PDB file of C-alpha atoms in Angstrom:
ATOM      1  CA  LEU A   1     -20.327  18.146   1.549  1.00 66.00           C
ATOM      2  CA  ASN A   2     -21.764  17.710   4.994  1.00 82.00           C
ATOM      3  CA  ILE A   3     -20.286  15.381   7.614  1.00 82.00           C
ATOM      4  CA  ASP A   4     -22.426  12.383   6.621  1.00 92.00           C
ATOM      5  CA  GLU A   5     -21.486  12.760   2.949  1.00 93.00           C
ATOM      6  CA  LYS A   6     -17.798  13.094   3.820  1.00 92.00           C
ATOM      7  CA  GLN A   7     -17.987   9.979   5.984  1.00 93.00           C
ATOM      8  CA  MET A   8     -19.736   8.049   3.207  1.00 94.00           C
ATOM      9  CA  GLU A   9     -17.151   9.182   0.674  1.00 94.00           C
ATOM     10  CA  ALA A  10     -14.286   8.167   2.986  1.00 92.00           C
ATOM     11  CA  GLU A  11     -15.857   4.742   3.472  1.00 94.00           C
ATOM     12  CA  ALA A  12     -16.351   4.334  -0.276  1.00 94.00           C
ATOM     13  CA  ASP A  13     -12.715   5.286  -0.893  1.00 93.00           C
ATOM     14  CA  GLN A  14     -11.564   2.738   1.703  1.00 93.00           C
ATOM     15  CA  PHE A  15     -13.753   0.028   0.190  1.00 95.00           C
ATOM     16  CA  ALA A  16     -12.398   0.748  -3.298  1.00 94.00           C
ATOM     17  CA  ALA A  17      -8.805   0.651  -2.037  1.00 95.00           C
ATOM     18  CA  GLU A  18      -9.357  -2.705  -0.345  1.00 96.00           C
ATOM     19  CA  LEU A  19     -11.070  -4.092  -3.430  1.00 97.00           C
ATOM     20  CA  LEU A  20      -8.546  -2.863  -5.998  1.00 97.00           C
ATOM     21  CA  MET A  21      -5.419  -3.257  -3.873  1.00 98.00           C
ATOM     22  CA  PRO A  22      -5.925  -6.142  -1.406  1.00 98.00           C
ATOM     23  CA  ALA A  23      -3.579  -6.079   1.577  1.00 97.00           C
ATOM     24  CA  SER A  24      -2.342  -9.628   1.006  1.00 97.00           C
ATOM     25  CA  ALA A  25      -1.425  -8.871  -2.597  1.00 97.00           C
ATOM     26  CA  CYS A  26       0.271  -5.605  -1.599  1.00 96.00           C
ATOM     27  CA  PHE A  27       2.409  -7.407   0.993  1.00 95.00           C
ATOM     28  CA  THR A  28       3.275 -10.212  -1.417  1.00 95.00           C
ATOM     29  CA  LEU A  29       4.360  -7.846  -4.184  1.00 95.00           C
ATOM     30  CA  ALA A  30       6.167  -5.521  -1.764  1.00 93.00           C
ATOM     31  CA  ARG A  31       8.226  -8.501  -0.569  1.00 92.00           C
ATOM     32  CA  LYS A  32       8.843  -9.574  -4.151  1.00 92.00           C
ATOM     33  CA  TYR A  33      10.100  -6.175  -5.291  1.00 90.00           C
ATOM     34  CA  ARG A  34      11.913  -4.885  -2.201  1.00 85.00           C
ATOM     35  CA  GLY A  35      15.231  -6.369  -3.306  1.00 84.00           C
ATOM     36  CA  ARG A  36      14.998  -4.810  -6.745  1.00 84.00           C
ATOM     37  CA  PHE A  37      13.387  -1.500  -5.900  1.00 78.00           C
ATOM     38  CA  GLY A  38      14.452  -0.934  -2.301  1.00 75.00           C
ATOM     39  CA  THR A  39      12.299   0.198   0.570  1.00 78.00           C
ATOM     40  CA  LYS A  40      11.360   3.721  -0.475  1.00 88.00           C
ATOM     41  CA  ARG A  41       7.584   4.089  -0.527  1.00 92.00           C
ATOM     42  CA  TYR A  42       7.449   6.326  -3.609  1.00 92.00           C
ATOM     43  CA  VAL A  43       9.497   3.837  -5.653  1.00 92.00           C
ATOM     44  CA  LEU A  44       7.415   0.918  -4.437  1.00 93.00           C
ATOM     45  CA  ALA A  45       4.200   2.856  -5.131  1.00 94.00           C
ATOM     46  CA  LYS A  46       5.297   3.574  -8.683  1.00 94.00           C
ATOM     47  CA  ARG A  47       6.029  -0.099  -9.345  1.00 94.00           C
ATOM     48  CA  LEU A  48       2.951  -1.517  -7.636  1.00 95.00           C
ATOM     49  CA  ALA A  49       0.653   1.039  -9.278  1.00 97.00           C
ATOM     50  CA  THR A  50       1.509  -0.563 -12.611  1.00 96.00           C
ATOM     51  CA  GLU A  51       0.737  -4.013 -11.195  1.00 95.00           C
ATOM     52  CA  PHE A  52      -2.670  -2.989  -9.828  1.00 97.00           C
ATOM     53  CA  LEU A  53      -3.530  -0.567 -12.641  1.00 97.00           C
ATOM     54  CA  VAL A  54      -4.176   2.295 -10.233  1.00 97.00           C
ATOM     55  CA  SER A  55      -2.699   5.763  -9.884  1.00 96.00           C
ATOM     56  CA  ARG A  56       0.596   6.254  -8.056  1.00 96.00           C
ATOM     57  CA  ARG A  57      -1.216   8.514  -5.603  1.00 95.00           C
ATOM     58  CA  ALA A  58      -3.808   5.827  -4.787  1.00 96.00           C
ATOM     59  CA  MET A  59      -1.068   3.225  -4.386  1.00 96.00           C
ATOM     60  CA  LYS A  60       0.999   5.495  -2.151  1.00 95.00           C
ATOM     61  CA  ILE A  61      -2.031   6.123   0.084  1.00 95.00           C
ATOM     62  CA  ARG A  62      -2.712   2.372   0.277  1.00 97.00           C
ATOM     63  CA  LEU A  63       0.926   1.642   1.141  1.00 96.00           C
ATOM     64  CA  THR A  64       0.777   4.304   3.852  1.00 95.00           C
ATOM     65  CA  ASP A  65      -2.407   2.749   5.270  1.00 95.00           C
ATOM     66  CA  LEU A  66      -0.735  -0.676   5.269  1.00 96.00           C
ATOM     67  CA  GLN A  67       2.509   0.780   6.695  1.00 95.00           C
ATOM     68  CA  LEU A  68       4.511  -0.575   3.797  1.00 94.00           C
ATOM     69  CA  PRO A  69       7.409  -0.918   3.341  1.00 91.00           C
ATOM     70  CA  GLU A  70       8.056  -0.281   7.064  1.00 90.00           C
ATOM     71  CA  LYS A  71       6.259  -3.489   8.100  1.00 89.00           C
ATOM     72  CA  LEU A  72       8.633  -5.488   5.902  1.00 86.00           C
ATOM     73  CA  LEU A  73      11.605  -3.937   7.667  1.00 81.00           C
ATOM     74  CA  GLU A  74      10.048  -4.794  11.051  1.00 79.00           C
ATOM     75  CA  ASP A  75       9.455  -8.377   9.883  1.00 71.00           C
ATOM     76  CA  ASN A  76      13.112  -8.642   8.868  1.00 64.00           C
ATOM     77  CA  SER A  77      14.346  -7.347  12.203  1.00 59.00           C
ATOM     78  CA  GLN A  78      12.056  -9.748  14.103  1.00 59.00           C
ATOM     79  CA  THR A  79      13.335 -12.657  12.015  1.00 51.00           C
ATOM     80  CA  ALA A  80      16.927 -11.647  12.711  1.00 49.00           C
ATOM     81  CA  ILE A  81      16.265 -11.527  16.461  1.00 49.00           C
ATOM     82  CA  THR A  82      14.723 -14.999  16.715  1.00 46.00           C
TER      83      THR A  82
END
């Protein structure tokens, strides 16, 4: 693939991820399951992949892009400070 094709493929992958695994839904479910499944990305990816009907790999990439579950930990620490 040339550079233009690679760029188009990357954009298509990003679009599909946003369509199939919306950020708001990922955050909502990550909050819901963090107490039960902890804050390890691979565990969260496994659980959320079943919710979104996507592969674990795709879910793990999406969680990495969204910085989950780290963002939840930051939110908790900010709440504790205020």
